[in-house]
Short mmCIF file of C-alpha atoms in Angstrom, two decimals:
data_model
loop_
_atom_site.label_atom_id
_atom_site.label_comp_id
_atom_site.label_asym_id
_atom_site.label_seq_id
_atom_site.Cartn_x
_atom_site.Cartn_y
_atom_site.Cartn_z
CA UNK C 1 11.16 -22.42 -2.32
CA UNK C 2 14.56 -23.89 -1.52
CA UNK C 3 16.32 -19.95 -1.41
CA UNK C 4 13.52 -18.87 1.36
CA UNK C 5 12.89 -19.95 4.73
CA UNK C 6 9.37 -20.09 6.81
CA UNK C 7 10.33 -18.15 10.18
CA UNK C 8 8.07 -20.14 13.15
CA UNK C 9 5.67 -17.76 14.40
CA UNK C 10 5.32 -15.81 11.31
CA UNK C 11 1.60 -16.08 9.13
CA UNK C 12 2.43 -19.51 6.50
CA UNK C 13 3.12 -16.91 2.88
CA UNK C 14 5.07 -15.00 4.64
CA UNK C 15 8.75 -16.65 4.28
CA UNK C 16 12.00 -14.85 4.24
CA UNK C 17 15.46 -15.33 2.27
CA UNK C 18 18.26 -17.00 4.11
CA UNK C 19 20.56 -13.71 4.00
CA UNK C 20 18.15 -11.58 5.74
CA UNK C 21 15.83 -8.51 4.80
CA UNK C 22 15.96 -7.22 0.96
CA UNK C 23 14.67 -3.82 2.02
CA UNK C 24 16.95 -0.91 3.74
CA UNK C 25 17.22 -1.11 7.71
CA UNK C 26 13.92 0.71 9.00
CA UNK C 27 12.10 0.24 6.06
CA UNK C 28 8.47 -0.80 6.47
CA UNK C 29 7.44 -2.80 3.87
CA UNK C 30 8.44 -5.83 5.62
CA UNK C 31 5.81 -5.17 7.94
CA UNK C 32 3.18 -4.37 5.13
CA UNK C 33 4.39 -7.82 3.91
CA UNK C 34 3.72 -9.79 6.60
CA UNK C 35 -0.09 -7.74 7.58
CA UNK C 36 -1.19 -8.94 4.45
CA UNK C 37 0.03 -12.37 5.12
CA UNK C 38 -1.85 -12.30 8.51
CA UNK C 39 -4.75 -10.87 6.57
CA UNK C 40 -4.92 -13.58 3.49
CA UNK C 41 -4.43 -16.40 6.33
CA UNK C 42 -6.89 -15.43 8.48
CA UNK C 43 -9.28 -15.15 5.46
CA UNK C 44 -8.38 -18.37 4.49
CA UNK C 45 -7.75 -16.90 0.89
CA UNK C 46 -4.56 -17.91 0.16
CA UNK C 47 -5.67 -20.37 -2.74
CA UNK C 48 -7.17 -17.68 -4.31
CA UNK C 49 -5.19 -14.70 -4.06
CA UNK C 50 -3.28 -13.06 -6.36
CA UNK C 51 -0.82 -10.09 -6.01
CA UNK C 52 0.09 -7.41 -8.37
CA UNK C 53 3.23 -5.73 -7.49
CA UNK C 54 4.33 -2.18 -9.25
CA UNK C 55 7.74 -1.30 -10.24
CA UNK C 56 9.48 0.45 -6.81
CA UNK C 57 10.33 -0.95 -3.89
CA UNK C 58 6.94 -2.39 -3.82
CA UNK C 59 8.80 -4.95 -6.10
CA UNK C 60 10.42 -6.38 -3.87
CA UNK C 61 6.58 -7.71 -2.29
CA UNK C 62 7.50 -10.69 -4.73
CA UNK C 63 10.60 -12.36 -3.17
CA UNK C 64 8.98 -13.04 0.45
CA UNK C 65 5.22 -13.50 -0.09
CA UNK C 66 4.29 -16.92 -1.15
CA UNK C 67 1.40 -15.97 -3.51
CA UNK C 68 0.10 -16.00 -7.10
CA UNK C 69 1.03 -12.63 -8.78
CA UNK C 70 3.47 -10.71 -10.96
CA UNK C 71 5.07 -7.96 -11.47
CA UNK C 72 3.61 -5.00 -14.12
CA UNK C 73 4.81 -2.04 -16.07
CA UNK C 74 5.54 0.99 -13.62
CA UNK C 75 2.61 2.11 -12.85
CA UNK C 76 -0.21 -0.24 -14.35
CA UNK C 77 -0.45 -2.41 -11.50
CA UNK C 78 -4.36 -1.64 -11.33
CA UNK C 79 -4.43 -2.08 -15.20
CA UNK C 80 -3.51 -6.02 -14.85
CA UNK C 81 -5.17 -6.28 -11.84
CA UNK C 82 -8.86 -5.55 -13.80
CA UNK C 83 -7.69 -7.74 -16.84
CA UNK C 84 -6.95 -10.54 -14.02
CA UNK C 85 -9.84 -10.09 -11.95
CA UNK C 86 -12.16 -10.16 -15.26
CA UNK C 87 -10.66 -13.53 -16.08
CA UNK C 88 -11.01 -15.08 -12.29
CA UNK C 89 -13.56 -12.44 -10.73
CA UNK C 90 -13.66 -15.20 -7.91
CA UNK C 91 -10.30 -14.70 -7.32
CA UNK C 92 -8.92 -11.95 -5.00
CA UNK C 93 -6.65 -9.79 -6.80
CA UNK C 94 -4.64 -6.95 -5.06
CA UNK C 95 -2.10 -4.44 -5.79
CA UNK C 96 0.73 -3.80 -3.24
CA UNK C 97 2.49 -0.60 -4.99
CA UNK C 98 4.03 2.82 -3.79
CA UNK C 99 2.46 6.40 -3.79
CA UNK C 100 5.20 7.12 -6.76
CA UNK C 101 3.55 3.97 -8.82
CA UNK C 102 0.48 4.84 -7.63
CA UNK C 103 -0.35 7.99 -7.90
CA UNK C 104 2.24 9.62 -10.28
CA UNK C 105 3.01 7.08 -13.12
CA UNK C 106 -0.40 5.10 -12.22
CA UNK C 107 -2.86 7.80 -11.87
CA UNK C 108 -4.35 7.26 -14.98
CA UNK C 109 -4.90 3.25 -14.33
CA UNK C 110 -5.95 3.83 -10.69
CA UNK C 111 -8.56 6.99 -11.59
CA UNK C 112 -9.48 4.40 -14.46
CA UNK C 113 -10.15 1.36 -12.19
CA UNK C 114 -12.14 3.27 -9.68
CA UNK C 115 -14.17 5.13 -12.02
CA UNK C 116 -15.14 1.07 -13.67
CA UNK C 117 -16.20 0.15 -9.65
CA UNK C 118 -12.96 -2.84 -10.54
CA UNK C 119 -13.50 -5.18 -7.80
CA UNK C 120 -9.99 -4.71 -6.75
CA UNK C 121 -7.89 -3.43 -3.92
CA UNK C 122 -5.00 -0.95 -4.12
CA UNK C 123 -2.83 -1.15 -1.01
CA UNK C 124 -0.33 2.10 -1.72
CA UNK C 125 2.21 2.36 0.48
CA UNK C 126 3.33 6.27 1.22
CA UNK C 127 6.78 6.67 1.87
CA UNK C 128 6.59 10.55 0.37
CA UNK C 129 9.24 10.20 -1.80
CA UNK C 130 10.41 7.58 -5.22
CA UNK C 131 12.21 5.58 -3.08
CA UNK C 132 14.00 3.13 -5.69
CA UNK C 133 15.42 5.86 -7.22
CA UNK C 134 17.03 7.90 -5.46
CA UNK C 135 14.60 10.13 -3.13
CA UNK C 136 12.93 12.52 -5.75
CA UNK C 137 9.81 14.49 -4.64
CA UNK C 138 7.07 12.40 -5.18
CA UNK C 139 3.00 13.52 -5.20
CA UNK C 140 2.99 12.49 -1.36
CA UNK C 141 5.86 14.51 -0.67
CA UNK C 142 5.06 17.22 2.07
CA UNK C 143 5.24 20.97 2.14
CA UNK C 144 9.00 21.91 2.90
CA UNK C 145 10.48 18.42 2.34
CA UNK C 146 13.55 18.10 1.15
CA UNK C 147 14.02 15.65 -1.43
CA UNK C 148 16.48 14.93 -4.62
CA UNK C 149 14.65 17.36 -7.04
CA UNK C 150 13.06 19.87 -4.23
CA UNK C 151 16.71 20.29 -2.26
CA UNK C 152 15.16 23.61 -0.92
CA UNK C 153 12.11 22.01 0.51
CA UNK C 154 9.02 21.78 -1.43
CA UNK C 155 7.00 24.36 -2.23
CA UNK C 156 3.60 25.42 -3.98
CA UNK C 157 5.31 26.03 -7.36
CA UNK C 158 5.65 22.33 -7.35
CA UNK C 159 2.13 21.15 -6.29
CA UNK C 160 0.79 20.29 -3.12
CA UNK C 161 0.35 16.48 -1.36
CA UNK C 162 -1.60 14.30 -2.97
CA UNK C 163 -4.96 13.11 -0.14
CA UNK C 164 -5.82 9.93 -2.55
CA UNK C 165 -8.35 8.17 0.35
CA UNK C 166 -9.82 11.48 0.57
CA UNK C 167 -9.57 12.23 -3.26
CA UNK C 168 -11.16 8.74 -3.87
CA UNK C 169 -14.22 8.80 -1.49
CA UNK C 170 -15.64 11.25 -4.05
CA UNK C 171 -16.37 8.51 -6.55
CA UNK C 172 -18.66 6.34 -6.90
CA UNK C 173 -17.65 3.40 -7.80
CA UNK C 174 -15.33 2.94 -4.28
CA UNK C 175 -16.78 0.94 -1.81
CA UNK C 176 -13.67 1.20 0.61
CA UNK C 177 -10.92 3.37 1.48
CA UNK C 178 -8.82 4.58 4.32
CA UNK C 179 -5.65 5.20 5.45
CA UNK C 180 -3.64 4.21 8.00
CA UNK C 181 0.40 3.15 9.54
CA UNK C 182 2.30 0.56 10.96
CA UNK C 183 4.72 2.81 12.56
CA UNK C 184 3.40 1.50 16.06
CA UNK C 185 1.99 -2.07 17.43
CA UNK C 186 -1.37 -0.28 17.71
CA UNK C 187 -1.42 1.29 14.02
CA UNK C 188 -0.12 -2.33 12.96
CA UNK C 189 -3.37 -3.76 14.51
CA UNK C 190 -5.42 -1.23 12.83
CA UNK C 191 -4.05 -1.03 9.47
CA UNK C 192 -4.76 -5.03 9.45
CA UNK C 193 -8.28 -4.48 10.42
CA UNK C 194 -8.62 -1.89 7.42
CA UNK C 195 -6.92 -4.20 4.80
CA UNK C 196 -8.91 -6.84 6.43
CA UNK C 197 -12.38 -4.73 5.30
CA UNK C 198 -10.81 -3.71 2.01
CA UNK C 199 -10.37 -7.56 1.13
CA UNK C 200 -13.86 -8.33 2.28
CA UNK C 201 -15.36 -5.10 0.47
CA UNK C 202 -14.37 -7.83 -2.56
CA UNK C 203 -15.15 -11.17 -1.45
CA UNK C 204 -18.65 -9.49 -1.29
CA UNK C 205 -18.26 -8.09 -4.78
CA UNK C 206 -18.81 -4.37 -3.59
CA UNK C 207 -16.69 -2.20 -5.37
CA UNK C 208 -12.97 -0.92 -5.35
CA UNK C 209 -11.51 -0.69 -2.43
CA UNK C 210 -8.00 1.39 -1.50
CA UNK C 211 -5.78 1.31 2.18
CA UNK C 212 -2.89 3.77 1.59
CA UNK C 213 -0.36 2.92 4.44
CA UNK C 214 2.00 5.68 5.94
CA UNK C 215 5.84 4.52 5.46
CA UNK C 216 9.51 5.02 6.72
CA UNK C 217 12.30 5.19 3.97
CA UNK C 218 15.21 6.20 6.59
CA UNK C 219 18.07 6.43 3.37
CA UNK C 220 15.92 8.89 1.57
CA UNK C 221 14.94 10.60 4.83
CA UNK C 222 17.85 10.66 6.03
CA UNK C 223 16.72 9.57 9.64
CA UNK C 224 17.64 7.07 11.63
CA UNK C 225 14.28 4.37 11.71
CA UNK C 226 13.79 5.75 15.01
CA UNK C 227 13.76 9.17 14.03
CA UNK C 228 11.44 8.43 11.02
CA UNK C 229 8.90 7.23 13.71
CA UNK C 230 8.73 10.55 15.32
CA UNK C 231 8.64 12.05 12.20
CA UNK C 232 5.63 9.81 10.62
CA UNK C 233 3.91 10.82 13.99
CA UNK C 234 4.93 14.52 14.47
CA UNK C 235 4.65 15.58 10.47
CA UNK C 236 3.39 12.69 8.14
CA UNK C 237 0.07 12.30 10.38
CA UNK C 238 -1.23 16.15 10.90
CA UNK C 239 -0.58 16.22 7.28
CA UNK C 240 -2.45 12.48 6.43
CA UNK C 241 -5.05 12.36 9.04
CA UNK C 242 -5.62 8.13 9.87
CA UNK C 243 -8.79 6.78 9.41
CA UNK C 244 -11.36 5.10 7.35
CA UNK C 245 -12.95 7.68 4.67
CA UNK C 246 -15.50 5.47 2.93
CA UNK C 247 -17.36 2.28 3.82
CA UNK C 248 -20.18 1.29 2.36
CA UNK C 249 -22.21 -1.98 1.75
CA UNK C 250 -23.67 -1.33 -1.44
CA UNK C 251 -23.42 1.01 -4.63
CA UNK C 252 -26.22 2.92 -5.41
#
């Protein structure tokens, strides 16, 4: 702990390094960062939580967050998480990974983990593009959008967006999932209330749970972080509709 710094104001696991933000300007990880700090204090959880990181710039989750966890093999995040959560299933275990981890190189662990009911949680953050490495079109990525490997704009030769929330509330063995931004102070709010639920969907040994969170990644955009705001609201949003898509108390 003597590299990082606790900032006054800011939730107690959430510290930052002495130079300043690891992330690009206008990314919003940061944010998801300190939610789920806010979150696991509030819950008063923090002696019991562990967090799973995937390879991406959800790596980088690691360096500010004063938790139990590691970092996996890209993509099998979920995969450690269920070995984990088998060994402590009174622990809370949690992924923090992006929608290229997730739901490109990870597909197979997260379809795997939700099909087993894992009492998990996947937070996926959607950026819409493999941010780490360079900007290549990701299963997020949107109709038209230019990225490193679709410099046209994408098109249906190459697939359409992946709706995992949506894709997920189809199975049974999810107890929780939604999806949701922190692109304003009011979506901040309400993306902490739906990680809150996802977290509690496991405390009360439930099911799987799942919050994708709608991201800015300016450099790979390239926007300015205000003008990946407008576009998160104008284009991301009509595309990802906000919301919670399952919630449920029990599996049948």
């Amino acid at each position: 702990m003597s590299n990082r710094v606790l900032v006054s104001g800011t939730p107690t696991q959430w510290v930052r390094r002495p130079g300043g933000n690891i992330q690009c300007a206008g990314c919003h990880h940061p944010s998801v960062e300190r939610l789920i700090c806010e979150v696991v204090e509030e819950l008063e959880i923090a002696d019991k939580t562990i967090a799973i990181s995937g390879v991406g710039c959800s790596t980088r989750f690691t360096v500010p967050v004063d938790l139990d966890g590691l970092v996996t093999a890209h993509g099998r995040a979920p995969d450690a998480a269920t070995g984990i959560k088998r060994v402590h299933p009174d622990a809370m275990v949690f992924t923090v990974q992006g929608d290229g981890d997730c739901i490109a190189i990870g597909a197979g662990p997260l379809i795997g983990a939700v099909s087993r009911a894992e009492r998990i949680t996947v937070i996926m953050v959607n950026n819409a593009n493999f941010g780490t490495t360079g900007g290549q079109m990701a299963p997020t990525s949107l109709m038209g959008q230019v990225t490193e490997t679709t410099p046209q704009g994408r098109s249906a030769s190459t697939g359409y967006p992946m709706h995992v929330p949506e894709l997920l509330a189809t199975v049974k063995g999810v107890a929780y999932c939604a999806r949701c931004t922190v692109h304003t102070p009011a979506n901040y709010q309400r993306t902490k209330k739906y990680v809150k639920s996802a977290f509690q969907k496991q405390l009360d040994n439930v099911g799987f749970s799942f919050v994708e969170i709608l991201a800015a990644c300016p450099p790979n955009w390239r926007m300015s972080p205000i003008q990946c705001l407008k576009w998160i609201e104008e284009t991301m949003i009509p595309e990802f509709p906000l919301g919670e898509f399952k919630n449920v108390d029990k599996i049948e």
